[in-house]
Tab-separated table of C-alpha atoms and ligand atoms in Angstrom:
chain	number	residue	atom	x	y	z
A	1	MET	CA	-17.258	26.356	-1.863
A	2	ARG	CA	-16.235	25.793	-5.805
A	3	THR	CA	-12.594	25.398	-6.786
A	4	LEU	CA	-11.446	25.826	-10.437
A	5	ILE	CA	-8.082	23.823	-11.073
A	6	ARG	CA	-7.249	25.185	-14.701
A	7	GLY	CA	-4.719	24.742	-17.147
A	8	GLY	CA	-3.163	21.282	-16.095
A	9	THR	CA	-2.928	18.112	-17.673
A	10	LEU	CA	-5.645	15.676	-16.313
A	11	VAL	CA	-4.027	12.269	-15.986
A	12	SER	CA	-6.324	8.853	-15.640
A	13	ALA	CA	-5.360	5.518	-16.186
A	14	GLU	CA	-6.620	5.804	-19.531
A	15	GLY	CA	-4.230	8.667	-21.156
A	16	ALA	CA	-3.377	12.175	-20.201
A	17	GLU	CA	-5.321	15.510	-21.823
A	18	PRO	CA	-5.257	19.423	-21.013
A	19	ALA	CA	-8.720	19.692	-19.189
A	20	ASP	CA	-10.026	22.039	-16.187
A	21	VAL	CA	-11.682	20.711	-13.211
A	22	LEU	CA	-14.536	22.053	-11.453
A	23	VAL	CA	-14.779	21.107	-7.701
A	24	GLU	CA	-17.963	21.839	-5.622
A	25	ASP	CA	-18.001	21.109	-2.043
A	26	GLU	CA	-16.899	17.523	-1.901
A	27	ILE	CA	-17.244	16.525	-5.232
A	28	VAL	CA	-15.942	16.710	-9.072
A	29	ALA	CA	-18.567	18.697	-10.567
A	30	ALA	CA	-17.517	18.564	-14.324
A	31	ILE	CA	-14.421	18.621	-16.292
A	32	ALA	CA	-13.681	20.488	-19.548
A	33	SER	CA	-11.466	20.987	-22.580
A	34	PRO	CA	-9.728	24.151	-22.385
A	35	GLY	CA	-10.774	24.985	-25.812
A	36	SER	CA	-14.623	25.149	-24.625
A	37	GLY	CA	-14.900	28.243	-22.833
A	38	LEU	CA	-16.646	26.710	-19.828
A	39	ALA	CA	-13.828	27.364	-17.764
A	40	ASP	CA	-14.414	31.018	-18.087
A	41	VAL	CA	-18.137	30.719	-17.080
A	42	TRP	CA	-16.773	28.618	-13.910
A	43	GLN	CA	-14.481	31.026	-12.960
A	44	GLU	CA	-17.156	33.889	-12.366
A	45	GLY	CA	-18.560	31.793	-9.712
A	46	ALA	CA	-15.412	29.856	-8.331
A	47	ASP	CA	-14.051	30.791	-4.513
A	48	THR	CA	-10.887	29.560	-5.535
A	49	VAL	CA	-8.964	29.317	-8.425
A	50	VAL	CA	-5.512	27.212	-9.214
A	51	ASP	CA	-3.446	27.703	-11.809
A	52	ALA	CA	-2.470	24.289	-12.612
A	53	SER	CA	-0.416	25.019	-15.843
A	54	GLY	CA	2.701	22.905	-16.276
A	55	ARG	CA	1.156	20.520	-13.770
A	56	TYR	CA	-0.267	16.835	-13.437
A	57	VAL	CA	-3.824	17.209	-12.170
A	58	ILE	CA	-3.955	13.202	-10.860
A	59	PRO	CA	-6.479	11.428	-8.749
A	60	GLY	CA	-5.092	10.861	-5.091
A	61	GLY	CA	-2.916	8.162	-4.440
A	62	ILE	CA	-4.790	5.076	-2.423
A	63	ASP	CA	-2.408	3.364	-0.536
A	64	ALA	CA	-4.019	-0.196	0.099
A	65	HIS	CA	-1.338	-1.467	2.506
A	66	THR	CA	-0.322	0.243	5.577
A	67	HIS	CA	0.015	-0.359	9.136
A	68	MET	CA	-0.257	2.361	11.694
A	69	GLU	CA	0.260	1.528	15.322
A	70	MET	CA	0.558	-2.001	14.847
A	71	PRO	CA	1.647	-4.287	17.515
A	72	PHE	CA	4.260	-6.475	16.678
A	73	GLY	CA	7.188	-7.979	18.350
A	74	GLY	CA	6.721	-6.389	21.659
A	75	THR	CA	6.681	-2.843	20.009
A	76	TRP	CA	4.496	-1.018	17.962
A	77	SER	CA	4.819	0.779	14.597
A	78	SER	CA	5.945	4.370	15.240
A	79	ASP	CA	3.069	5.995	13.256
A	80	THR	CA	-0.380	6.563	14.608
A	81	PHE	CA	-3.129	7.382	12.265
A	82	GLU	CA	-2.932	10.919	12.844
A	83	THR	CA	0.884	11.191	11.981
A	84	GLY	CA	0.731	8.267	9.108
A	85	THR	CA	-2.436	10.011	7.427
A	86	ARG	CA	-0.711	13.164	7.343
A	87	ALA	CA	2.378	12.214	5.725
A	88	ALA	CA	0.345	10.086	3.679
A	89	ALA	CA	-1.242	13.379	2.252
A	90	TRP	CA	2.172	15.329	2.144
A	91	GLY	CA	2.671	12.536	-0.590
A	92	GLY	CA	-0.488	12.832	-2.461
A	93	THR	CA	-2.021	10.208	-1.243
A	94	THR	CA	-5.644	10.780	-0.086
A	95	MET	CA	-6.440	7.416	0.933
A	96	ILE	CA	-5.068	4.557	3.082
A	97	ILE	CA	-6.559	0.712	3.913
A	98	ASP	CA	-4.874	-0.709	6.794
A	99	PHE	CA	-5.290	-3.659	8.436
A	100	ALA	CA	-7.437	-4.915	11.545
A	101	ILE	CA	-6.060	-7.655	13.258
A	102	GLN	CA	-7.739	-10.294	15.017
A	103	THR	CA	-6.363	-11.590	17.928
A	104	LYS	CA	-6.495	-15.140	18.692
A	105	GLY	CA	-9.604	-16.409	20.320
A	106	GLU	CA	-11.470	-13.401	19.916
A	107	SER	CA	-13.846	-12.290	16.932
A	108	LEU	CA	-13.226	-10.617	13.715
A	109	ALA	CA	-15.575	-7.673	14.666
A	110	ALA	CA	-13.511	-7.070	18.110
A	111	GLY	CA	-10.344	-6.678	15.784
A	112	VAL	CA	-12.134	-4.269	13.430
A	113	ASP	CA	-13.369	-2.106	16.660
A	114	THR	CA	-9.881	-2.102	17.919
A	115	TRP	CA	-8.454	-0.555	14.678
A	116	ARG	CA	-11.630	1.896	14.472
A	117	GLU	CA	-10.756	3.175	17.860
A	118	LYS	CA	-7.582	4.189	16.910
A	119	SER	CA	-8.234	5.681	13.853
A	120	ASP	CA	-11.689	7.068	14.013
A	121	GLY	CA	-11.367	11.136	14.451
A	122	VAL	CA	-7.725	11.364	13.927
A	123	CYS	CA	-7.260	10.708	9.782
A	124	ALA	CA	-6.113	13.717	8.181
A	125	ILE	CA	-7.509	11.530	4.922
A	126	ASP	CA	-10.289	9.067	3.768
A	127	TYR	CA	-9.463	5.407	5.260
A	128	SER	CA	-10.936	2.052	5.080
A	129	LEU	CA	-9.984	-1.545	6.731
A	130	HIS	CA	-8.919	-4.595	5.223
A	131	ALA	CA	-9.378	-7.875	8.155
A	132	ILE	CA	-6.350	-10.105	9.096
A	133	ILE	CA	-7.963	-13.348	10.128
A	134	THR	CA	-5.714	-15.379	12.398
A	135	ASP	CA	-8.072	-17.559	14.106
A	136	VAL	CA	-10.091	-19.865	10.987
A	137	ASN	CA	-13.120	-21.205	12.921
A	138	GLU	CA	-16.940	-21.884	12.450
A	139	SER	CA	-17.628	-18.239	13.512
A	140	SER	CA	-15.022	-15.855	12.637
A	141	LEU	CA	-16.061	-18.066	8.996
A	142	LYS	CA	-19.532	-16.581	9.562
A	143	GLU	CA	-18.254	-13.280	10.722
A	144	MET	CA	-17.017	-12.926	7.339
A	145	ASP	CA	-20.061	-12.282	5.634
A	146	ALA	CA	-21.429	-9.888	8.289
A	147	LEU	CA	-17.926	-7.530	7.564
A	148	VAL	CA	-18.781	-7.648	3.987
A	149	GLY	CA	-21.995	-6.247	4.324
A	150	GLU	CA	-20.223	-3.875	6.665
A	151	GLY	CA	-18.026	-2.910	3.782
A	152	VAL	CA	-15.076	-4.665	5.292
A	153	THR	CA	-14.446	-6.612	1.632
A	154	SER	CA	-11.301	-8.071	1.468
A	155	PHE	CA	-9.371	-10.584	4.379
A	156	LYS	CA	-5.605	-11.265	4.888
A	157	LEU	CA	-3.917	-14.570	6.025
A	158	PHE	CA	-0.621	-15.495	6.414
A	159	MET	CA	1.701	-18.302	4.876
A	160	ALA	CA	4.417	-17.199	7.330
A	161	TYR	CA	5.033	-16.235	11.100
A	162	PRO	CA	4.134	-19.502	12.497
A	163	GLY	CA	2.320	-19.087	15.718
A	164	VAL	CA	1.614	-15.653	15.559
A	165	PHE	CA	-0.382	-14.911	11.992
A	166	TYR	CA	0.209	-18.469	10.262
A	167	SER	CA	-2.745	-20.320	8.661
A	168	THR	CA	-2.914	-23.555	7.685
A	169	ASP	CA	-3.864	-24.692	4.382
A	170	LYS	CA	-6.471	-26.029	5.631
A	171	ASP	CA	-7.455	-22.654	7.563
A	172	ILE	CA	-6.790	-20.766	4.240
A	173	LEU	CA	-8.823	-23.329	1.983
A	174	ARG	CA	-11.719	-22.734	4.627
A	175	ALA	CA	-11.551	-18.820	4.240
A	176	MET	CA	-10.995	-19.150	0.538
A	177	ASP	CA	-14.483	-21.034	0.010
A	178	ARG	CA	-16.361	-18.620	2.172
A	179	ALA	CA	-15.056	-15.745	0.288
A	180	ALA	CA	-16.174	-17.560	-3.025
A	181	GLY	CA	-19.323	-17.604	-1.496
A	182	ASN	CA	-19.960	-14.050	-0.105
A	183	GLY	CA	-17.499	-12.296	-2.678
A	184	ALA	CA	-14.684	-11.264	-0.477
A	185	LEU	CA	-11.208	-10.942	-1.324
A	186	ILE	CA	-8.644	-13.214	-0.133
A	187	MET	CA	-5.268	-11.258	0.241
A	188	MET	CA	-2.137	-13.184	1.332
A	189	HIS	CA	1.118	-13.168	2.566
A	190	ALA	CA	2.804	-15.673	0.610
A	191	GLU	CA	5.808	-16.974	2.337
A	192	ASN	CA	6.655	-20.688	3.482
A	193	GLY	CA	7.113	-19.463	7.010
A	194	ILE	CA	7.290	-23.272	8.378
A	195	ALA	CA	10.248	-23.948	6.040
A	196	ILE	CA	11.628	-20.518	6.598
A	197	ASP	CA	11.614	-20.950	10.562
A	198	ALA	CA	13.769	-24.077	10.054
A	199	ILE	CA	16.691	-21.826	8.323
A	200	VAL	CA	16.098	-19.246	10.651
A	201	GLU	CA	17.042	-21.704	13.561
A	202	SER	CA	19.808	-23.430	12.222
A	203	ALA	CA	21.475	-19.652	11.200
A	204	VAL	CA	20.835	-18.563	14.439
A	205	ALA	CA	22.712	-21.996	15.748
A	206	ARG	CA	25.438	-20.682	13.770
A	207	GLY	CA	25.604	-17.437	15.471
A	208	GLN	CA	24.579	-15.715	12.251
A	209	THR	CA	22.750	-12.971	13.859
A	210	ASP	CA	23.263	-9.658	11.993
A	211	PRO	CA	20.356	-7.991	10.241
A	212	ILE	CA	21.215	-9.722	6.644
A	213	PHE	CA	20.689	-13.128	7.826
A	214	HIS	CA	16.738	-11.695	7.781
A	215	GLY	CA	17.162	-11.454	3.956
A	216	LEU	CA	19.216	-14.950	3.579
A	217	THR	CA	17.001	-17.006	5.950
A	218	ARG	CA	13.854	-16.127	3.617
A	219	PRO	CA	15.282	-17.265	0.100
A	220	ALA	CA	12.388	-16.205	-2.731
A	221	GLU	CA	11.832	-19.609	-3.648
A	222	LEU	CA	10.152	-20.196	-0.378
A	223	GLU	CA	7.939	-16.963	-1.417
A	224	GLY	CA	7.268	-18.736	-5.295
A	225	GLU	CA	6.421	-21.958	-3.543
A	226	ALA	CA	3.478	-20.144	-1.071
A	227	ALA	CA	2.652	-17.979	-3.705
A	228	ALA	CA	1.870	-20.713	-6.273
A	229	ARG	CA	0.165	-23.182	-3.686
A	230	ALA	CA	-2.099	-19.817	-2.419
A	231	ILE	CA	-3.242	-19.619	-6.153
A	232	ARG	CA	-3.893	-23.267	-6.292
A	233	LEU	CA	-5.913	-23.403	-3.368
A	234	ALA	CA	-7.675	-20.226	-4.828
A	235	GLN	CA	-8.125	-22.340	-7.861
A	236	VAL	CA	-10.120	-24.902	-6.262
A	237	THR	CA	-12.096	-22.638	-4.490
A	238	LYS	CA	-12.444	-20.094	-6.921
A	239	ALA	CA	-11.985	-17.400	-5.087
A	240	PRO	CA	-10.146	-14.588	-6.394
A	241	LEU	CA	-6.629	-13.960	-4.697
A	242	TYR	CA	-4.700	-10.872	-3.800
A	243	ILE	CA	-1.262	-11.310	-3.321
A	244	VAL	CA	0.545	-8.758	-0.907
A	245	HIS	CA	3.948	-7.361	-1.144
A	246	LEU	CA	5.223	-9.308	-4.156
A	247	SER	CA	8.952	-9.041	-3.668
A	248	SER	CA	10.636	-11.592	-6.120
A	249	GLU	CA	10.894	-13.505	-9.479
A	250	PRO	CA	9.592	-17.173	-8.615
A	251	ALA	CA	6.610	-15.387	-6.829
A	252	LEU	CA	5.608	-13.306	-9.951
A	253	ASP	CA	6.256	-16.437	-12.256
A	254	ALA	CA	3.557	-18.182	-10.189
A	255	VAL	CA	0.971	-14.876	-10.728
A	256	VAL	CA	2.065	-14.877	-14.517
A	257	GLU	CA	1.426	-18.344	-15.056
A	258	ALA	CA	-2.134	-17.732	-13.024
A	259	ARG	CA	-3.198	-14.636	-14.932
A	260	SER	CA	-2.754	-16.349	-18.419
A	261	ARG	CA	-5.009	-19.220	-17.354
A	262	GLY	CA	-7.441	-16.315	-16.656
A	263	GLN	CA	-7.732	-16.933	-12.969
A	264	ASN	CA	-8.509	-14.411	-10.812
A	265	THR	CA	-5.085	-13.598	-9.367
A	266	PHE	CA	-3.451	-10.240	-8.930
A	267	ALA	CA	-0.370	-8.965	-6.914
A	268	GLU	CA	0.924	-5.770	-5.381
A	269	THR	CA	4.383	-4.826	-5.321
A	270	CYS	CA	5.742	-2.101	-3.251
A	271	PRO	CA	8.416	0.333	-3.470
A	272	GLN	CA	11.348	-0.999	-1.438
A	273	TYR	CA	11.490	-4.000	-3.914
A	274	LEU	CA	11.526	-1.600	-6.636
A	275	PHE	CA	14.201	0.696	-5.413
A	276	LEU	CA	16.192	-1.278	-2.252
A	277	SER	CA	18.174	-4.533	-2.367
A	278	GLN	CA	19.472	-7.229	-0.252
A	279	ASP	CA	23.021	-4.748	-0.205
A	280	ASP	CA	20.976	-2.416	2.085
A	281	MET	CA	20.576	-5.029	4.888
A	282	ALA	CA	24.527	-5.938	4.626
A	283	ARG	CA	25.533	-2.394	5.427
A	284	PRO	CA	28.241	-2.027	7.965
A	285	GLY	CA	27.261	-2.560	11.794
A	286	PHE	CA	23.394	-2.621	12.634
A	287	GLU	CA	22.315	0.068	9.720
A	288	GLY	CA	21.088	-3.263	7.783
A	289	ALA	CA	18.017	-3.160	10.572
A	290	LYS	CA	16.666	-0.360	8.865
A	291	PHE	CA	15.842	-2.477	5.901
A	292	VAL	CA	14.717	-5.398	7.491
A	293	CYS	CA	10.935	-6.126	6.149
A	294	THR	CA	9.398	-9.258	5.080
A	295	PRO	CA	9.303	-10.327	2.411
A	296	PRO	CA	13.187	-9.480	2.704
A	297	LEU	CA	14.371	-6.810	0.092
A	298	ARG	CA	15.806	-9.317	-2.699
A	299	PRO	CA	19.060	-9.313	-4.838
A	300	ARG	CA	18.722	-6.052	-7.028
A	301	GLU	CA	18.072	-8.550	-10.324
A	302	HIS	CA	14.593	-9.037	-8.901
A	303	GLN	CA	13.908	-5.368	-9.558
A	304	ALA	CA	13.949	-5.345	-13.387
A	305	VAL	CA	11.454	-8.217	-13.153
A	306	LEU	CA	9.146	-6.240	-10.907
A	307	TRP	CA	9.186	-3.189	-13.108
A	308	ARG	CA	8.574	-5.477	-16.001
A	309	GLY	CA	5.737	-6.509	-14.046
A	310	LEU	CA	4.266	-3.580	-13.488
A	311	ARG	CA	4.767	-2.579	-16.912
A	312	THR	CA	2.940	-5.408	-18.384
A	313	ASP	CA	-0.129	-5.783	-15.966
A	314	GLN	CA	1.363	-8.807	-14.353
A	315	LEU	CA	1.511	-6.681	-11.273
A	316	SER	CA	-1.638	-4.641	-10.855
A	317	VAL	CA	-0.823	-1.923	-7.681
A	318	VAL	CA	1.980	-0.647	-6.082
A	319	SER	CA	1.001	-0.417	-2.144
A	320	THR	CA	3.662	0.537	0.666
A	321	ASP	CA	3.403	-2.281	3.306
A	322	HIS	CA	3.996	0.980	5.542
A	323	CYS	CA	5.039	-0.466	9.084
A	324	PRO	CA	7.611	1.928	10.167
A	325	PHE	CA	9.986	1.398	13.588
A	326	CYS	CA	12.365	3.571	14.663
A	327	TYR	CA	16.193	2.812	14.301
A	328	ALA	CA	16.725	3.822	17.951
A	329	GLU	CA	15.175	1.746	20.556
A	330	GLN	CA	12.828	-0.152	17.851
A	331	LYS	CA	15.027	-1.489	15.235
A	332	GLU	CA	17.372	-1.662	18.313
A	333	LEU	CA	15.590	-4.275	19.780
A	334	GLY	CA	17.303	-6.848	17.100
A	335	VAL	CA	21.339	-5.986	17.845
A	336	GLY	CA	22.535	-9.426	18.395
A	337	ASP	CA	19.632	-11.132	17.181
A	338	PHE	CA	17.991	-10.618	13.921
A	339	THR	CA	15.019	-12.161	14.701
A	340	LYS	CA	13.973	-9.517	17.184
A	341	ILE	CA	14.257	-6.718	14.674
A	342	PRO	CA	10.377	-5.423	14.011
A	343	ASN	CA	9.877	-6.423	10.521
A	344	GLY	CA	8.991	-3.007	8.530
A	345	LEU	CA	9.902	0.269	6.708
A	346	PRO	CA	8.654	3.519	6.577
A	347	GLY	CA	6.892	4.238	3.065
A	348	VAL	CA	3.814	6.051	2.921
A	349	GLU	CA	4.849	9.541	2.409
A	350	HIS	CA	7.096	8.881	-1.262
A	351	ARG	CA	5.181	5.977	-2.688
A	352	MET	CA	4.136	8.724	-5.547
A	353	ASP	CA	7.070	10.260	-5.791
A	354	LEU	CA	9.031	6.973	-6.343
A	355	ILE	CA	6.894	5.238	-8.606
A	356	TYR	CA	6.691	8.660	-10.697
A	357	GLN	CA	10.221	7.965	-11.198
A	358	GLY	CA	9.412	5.101	-13.379
A	359	VAL	CA	7.975	7.218	-15.317
A	360	VAL	CA	10.969	9.511	-15.556
A	361	ALA	CA	13.119	6.323	-16.352
A	362	GLY	CA	10.971	5.215	-19.131
A	363	GLN	CA	9.846	2.406	-16.898
A	364	ILE	CA	6.007	2.947	-17.088
A	365	SER	CA	3.826	5.436	-18.599
A	366	LEU	CA	2.403	8.550	-17.197
A	367	PRO	CA	-1.499	6.877	-17.151
A	368	ARG	CA	0.191	3.731	-15.611
A	369	TRP	CA	1.498	5.404	-12.767
A	370	VAL	CA	-2.076	6.670	-11.832
A	371	GLU	CA	-3.445	3.225	-12.612
A	372	ILE	CA	-1.060	1.151	-10.171
A	373	THR	CA	-1.296	3.890	-7.675
A	374	SER	CA	-4.837	4.913	-7.403
A	375	THR	CA	-7.238	3.946	-10.181
A	376	THR	CA	-7.001	0.013	-9.525
A	377	PRO	CA	-6.251	0.117	-5.695
A	378	ALA	CA	-9.968	1.893	-5.987
A	379	LYS	CA	-11.342	-0.972	-8.408
A	380	MET	CA	-9.356	-3.737	-6.560
A	381	PHE	CA	-11.026	-2.754	-3.096
A	382	GLY	CA	-14.331	-1.716	-4.307
A	383	LEU	CA	-14.115	1.939	-4.129
A	384	TYR	CA	-14.496	2.916	-7.693
A	385	PRO	CA	-15.496	5.525	-9.158
A	386	LYS	CA	-15.958	7.316	-5.914
A	387	LYS	CA	-12.265	7.197	-5.645
A	388	GLY	CA	-9.463	6.549	-8.390
A	389	VAL	CA	-10.320	8.745	-10.704
A	390	ILE	CA	-11.289	12.384	-11.559
A	391	ALA	CA	-14.787	12.266	-13.181
A	392	PRO	CA	-17.793	14.224	-12.481
A	393	GLY	CA	-19.562	12.896	-9.474
A	394	SER	CA	-16.467	11.154	-7.797
A	395	ASP	CA	-14.829	12.347	-4.631
A	396	ALA	CA	-12.925	15.369	-5.175
A	397	ASP	CA	-9.416	13.866	-3.808
A	398	ILE	CA	-7.165	15.234	-6.346
A	399	VAL	CA	-3.025	15.895	-6.314
A	400	VAL	CA	-1.717	18.563	-8.684
A	401	TYR	CA	1.589	17.319	-9.307
A	402	ASP	CA	4.618	19.242	-10.829
A	403	PRO	CA	6.331	16.791	-13.036
A	404	SER	CA	9.671	18.513	-13.250
A	405	ALA	CA	10.446	19.716	-9.669
A	406	THR	CA	13.434	17.926	-7.768
A	407	GLN	CA	13.787	17.339	-4.384
A	408	VAL	CA	15.479	14.995	-1.975
A	409	ILE	CA	14.027	12.873	0.285
A	410	SER	CA	15.378	12.937	3.921
A	411	ALA	CA	14.334	12.069	7.266
A	412	SER	CA	15.093	15.796	8.420
A	413	THR	CA	12.174	16.650	5.997
A	414	HIS	CA	9.554	14.015	5.905
A	415	HIS	CA	6.666	13.844	7.949
A	416	MET	CA	6.653	10.179	8.759
A	417	ALA	CA	6.965	9.473	12.706
A	418	VAL	CA	10.228	7.776	12.657
A	419	ASP	CA	14.052	8.828	12.784
A	420	TYR	CA	15.101	7.645	9.484
A	421	SER	CA	14.531	7.010	6.166
A	422	CYS	CA	15.036	4.145	3.576
A	423	TYR	CA	15.968	6.513	0.790
A	424	GLU	CA	18.223	9.245	2.596
A	425	GLY	CA	19.643	11.219	0.004
A	426	MET	CA	17.879	10.308	-2.911
A	427	GLN	CA	17.463	13.122	-5.103
A	428	ILE	CA	14.046	12.961	-7.253
A	429	THR	CA	12.458	14.224	-9.856
A	430	GLY	CA	8.577	15.800	-9.452
A	431	ARG	CA	7.020	17.134	-6.581
A	432	VAL	CA	3.304	17.181	-4.819
A	433	GLU	CA	2.292	20.717	-4.754
A	434	ARG	CA	-1.420	20.358	-3.715
A	435	VAL	CA	-3.533	17.812	-2.235
A	436	TYR	CA	-7.240	17.921	-1.609
A	437	SER	CA	-9.235	15.536	0.085
A	438	ARG	CA	-12.806	15.491	-0.784
A	439	GLY	CA	-12.249	19.089	-2.176
A	440	ARG	CA	-11.039	20.646	1.035
A	441	PRO	CA	-6.923	21.812	0.689
A	442	VAL	CA	-5.106	19.581	2.885
A	443	ILE	CA	-1.366	20.566	1.080
A	444	GLU	CA	-0.682	23.869	-0.365
A	445	GLY	CA	2.823	24.661	-1.245
A	446	GLY	CA	4.459	23.192	1.341
A	447	THR	CA	1.914	24.003	3.642
A	448	TYR	CA	-0.138	21.331	5.658
A	449	LEU	CA	-3.659	22.888	5.753
A	450	GLY	CA	-5.313	19.369	6.567
A	451	SER	CA	-6.800	18.547	10.226
A	452	ALA	CA	-7.070	15.338	12.241
A	453	GLY	CA	-10.680	13.802	12.304
A	454	HIS	CA	-11.274	15.098	8.049
A	455	GLY	CA	-10.871	11.858	7.076
A	456	ARG	CA	-13.841	9.427	7.324
A	457	PHE	CA	-14.421	5.629	7.100
A	458	VAL	CA	-15.186	4.585	3.922
A	459	SER	CA	-17.511	1.401	3.659
A	460	ARG	CA	-15.882	-1.041	0.301
A	461	ALA	CA	-18.328	-2.404	-2.185
A	462	LEU	CA	-16.999	-5.884	-3.322
A	463	CYS	CA	-13.741	-6.198	-5.484
A	464	GLN	CA	-14.115	-4.644	-8.949
A	465	GLY	CA	-11.618	-5.997	-10.829
A	466	LEU	CA	-12.748	-9.666	-11.584
A	467	GLN	CA	-12.335	-10.864	-14.860
B	1	LIG	ZN1	1.541	-5.843	5.682
C-alpha cells in the first residue's frame, strides 16, 4: 500500500518547507523536495495520491495526558478508550498516553493490567500508559524497575488529594530515588493538597458551596509551593521531573528557576489554562461546574504568562488532561457542594486546533506548534523518532491540516462522549482535513474511516529529552 502526499508544506519542529511524502504500508518511506521530480516517479506506483496544496503536513499530535473511563468521586469519566481515541483522531491526535492507577494495597502491575483491559482492542489510534503510584512501598518501588522494562517508563505522583492519590514527601523522595536509578521519568501533580484541604473545609463551613469556590480554595501560590518543593526533592535525588498541567505563574516561576540552573525539569500546560479562566467557573447558576478541573482555571492574567512560557521553552508540552464528565448527572453530583463536582474537562479533540490559534495570533511559530504538541511529547516519553516526526522510517502518523478553513466548536458537532463543550461557539481558524494512523486513513474530508482496535499499545523507551 503506497500513499503519496503531494504539494503540501511539511512542518517539523525545526521548520516548514514544501515537500512530498511517500508512505509505504505503515511507515514513512521517503521525502522529496518538489523540484526533484521524485514524486512523479512515486506517483506511478502509488495506490493513492493526496493533493495537499495549500495544506500543512504535520506529524500526528501526541496527547501525553488523558483519562479515559477513569473512576473519580463515585463516577467515571465519560469517554471510553473507544470514543475518546476516535474523538482524538478527529482532532488530529494520533497517539494518547493515559494513566493506569494503582489501587492502594495492590500492585502497580494490577493497575496497568486493568487499564490494558479497558484499552486493548478498542482504540482508534496508538496508545500507551503512564503508571500512577498511590502506594509507595518496597514492592511497588521494585515494580517500577519491571515496568520500565515493559515500556511503562513514566510514573505519576500526587501532592494533592489527601486520602485518595496523595503521596507524602517521604513517598515522593523514595519514588524519585528509584527513578534516578532506573531512568524513569517522575510526573507530578503539584498542588499542596494538605493546605488546600484546610481552605476548602473553612469555605464549606462558611456555606461557600458554588463552583467558583473550587477555584478560590486552590490558590496559585499553593501550586507554586508544591512545584518548587517537588523540584527540590528531584534535585536532591537527581531524578528528572515533569510537572503535569501547570496552570499558573508561581508554578512556572519555579520551573524557570530550576531550568536556568540546568536541572532536568519540564512542564506541560493545557489548552484550558490558555483559553479559559476563573471567570468561567463564576458563570451563573451551576454552569461554572462545567469548568471545574484541578488545578483550577486561573485569573485571566496567567494566560499571557503561559503563552510566554510556551514561546520561550519554559514550558515543553501541551497536553489536555482530558477527563470529561457530562454536565447532566455527573457534574450535577456537586449541586450545592463544589467538593462533589467531578474534576475534569473534555479536551482531547481540540488541542491541535486550539494551539494552532496561537500560531494564528502570533503567540508561537508554526514549527513550535508541532514541537509542543507532537515532537517534544514523543521525545519526553520515549517515542521518538517512531512518533513525533515525519521522517523516513517513522510511523506514518500524519495529519493534513488546512490552515485557512474556519470552524465553530460545539458540543453538537464534537465527537467526545460528553454533553457540553468548554469552548461552545468559539470560532477558530484551521481544521484537520486528513489523518493517517500508521499509514491507514482515519479521517478523510469529514468522514471517519478508522476502526476500534486499529490502535496498538506502544511500549516506550526512556525519556529522550534530558539535558
Ligand atoms: Zn490528569
